[in-house]
């Protein structure tokens, strides 16, 4: 029976983007660099703003196809190759290094020794380094690593390895790799396998040829292939906001004919060499494309004939895209295009003088509903070992000037705080002191660079406040509207130096049809007020209190204060900062710090109780 493996197009940036290792139906694969992507069938994704910020010429989405390139090198889909290539048989324990020539279309690897043939399973451990390299472990060396070098040389058989399980031990100690070569008998268990062992780095990723390997002296770490530090994607996201359109090629149909020409890939590979000239003439003859168009297309594909520069060399690694989005959301008459449709609304509290409603009216500013949003998410590269390690570009050969991306459509609710109220809360010394403590932890964090790309150069009280509000609001919305928290996302606009003070909560998972309007309905009066009140009331208490409320540093890198899984955290995909820089105390108040919404907590509680009585 032939098996079908498939990755959805929307997953080709995250979570299965270039460099990611993932399991699918018991087999393990790595997504290869975009240099291996087919040019045929890939789809152009427009986002001129993101492209110019990242210093690339544009974006392509992987071809949407049911036929990904798991085991057929010529299939039209996004390319994946088997990794790790070391597999083992659960029945006879034979280990086998599976090569591309061993792949059989539509079939998982089978044990060559067993009958009936058993499916081989991937080895659980692989090796990585901080330069972003990834490779198989040299299992032969591991099995013989307890032997002296001279003794090791006695064994010449490289493919007689067995992956054994002992019943006399447990955990990693029970596992060992043994050499079954005649007269050898070398073996070593996996008890201390995790960590560094002085092994040499291969200097490349599994899809790169040996000739592409770099001389790498970084220490190699052995990790589980599912370990969190194996892969940190560098993803950039931009909303489509109205702007003057950058003109595309005057003749898109002609450009498409050139790109689909059989010799196009060869031309790009050989650009700048004498042979390229002949290819070029043939393509011109067949398509009728002029010199200018062909020059432009080759430059777009290769970054110029000479271009050996990395795609990211022109732009900052993590550019700030918030400025224009904030401007678009706060414009007096929000501009509208097909993919950015806004309408302003209110909390519906005009004239309210009783608490908690008047307090809410005072503290919130603008409410803008986005009936339609388009988001482009692009992958510029990834790191391994840690998020601030050196970046491997999506095109590991550093020749291409485009990046892989996907577009998603959705809807959102944008809200701002009251500028004056925020300013007077923010100058309070107790507020400043609370956030200064978080800044100190941030300064010590290896995630500093990545997080500063979101917070701005200094961590401000408004960032932590707005960020925590976004989390609380997403949790409350999911509680009330049936959206899962994982389907909602945040964007924090909180850079004081750019006079920002708002958040966007949105959902963007849909295709061109968009989503169903459910989230926007939650933003209309009087629903949003009710949600905000219940959110405020809920935020004042966590089931882990008093521990959570009094925490002086919890979560990753101690970067959270009063915020834990029970009260404030979100699924990782929803959060811009990996669930860090959160503190409920800045919202509802704490022992040492006044909360922005503190004065309405008590009134919100009794209002909620009243509402409950009425029902
Ligand atoms: Zn077997
Ligand atoms: Zn041996
Ligand atoms: Zn390396
Ligand atoms: Zn908590
Ligand atoms: Zn977040």
PDB file of C-alpha atoms and ligand atoms in Angstrom, residues 467 470-471 490 492 570 574-580 582, ligand 5:
ATOM      1  CA  UNK A 467       1.168  42.848  26.194  1.00  0.00           C
ATOM      2  CA  UNK A 470      -3.512  41.303  24.898  1.00  0.00           C
ATOM      3  CA  UNK A 471      -3.001  37.941  26.578  1.00  0.00           C
ATOM      4  CA  UNK A 490      -1.525  39.453  19.169  1.00  0.00           C
ATOM      5  CA  UNK A 492       1.643  44.856  20.306  1.00  0.00           C
ATOM      6  CA  UNK A 570      -0.974  31.651  25.494  1.00  0.00           C
ATOM      7  CA  UNK A 574      -0.285  33.423  19.484  1.00  0.00           C
ATOM      8  CA  UNK A 575       2.471  35.396  21.199  1.00  0.00           C
ATOM      9  CA  UNK A 576       5.067  37.750  19.722  1.00  0.00           C
ATOM     10  CA  UNK A 577       7.543  37.264  22.588  1.00  0.00           C
ATOM     11  CA  UNK A 578       7.430  33.563  23.420  1.00  0.00           C
ATOM     12  CA  UNK A 579       5.243  34.147  26.501  1.00  0.00           C
ATOM     13  CA  UNK A 580       7.672  36.486  28.208  1.00  0.00           C
ATOM     14  CA  UNK A 582       3.980  39.617  31.208  1.00  0.00           C
TER      15      UNK A 582
HETATM   16 ZN1  LIG B   5       2.390  37.592  23.975  1.00  0.00          ZN
END
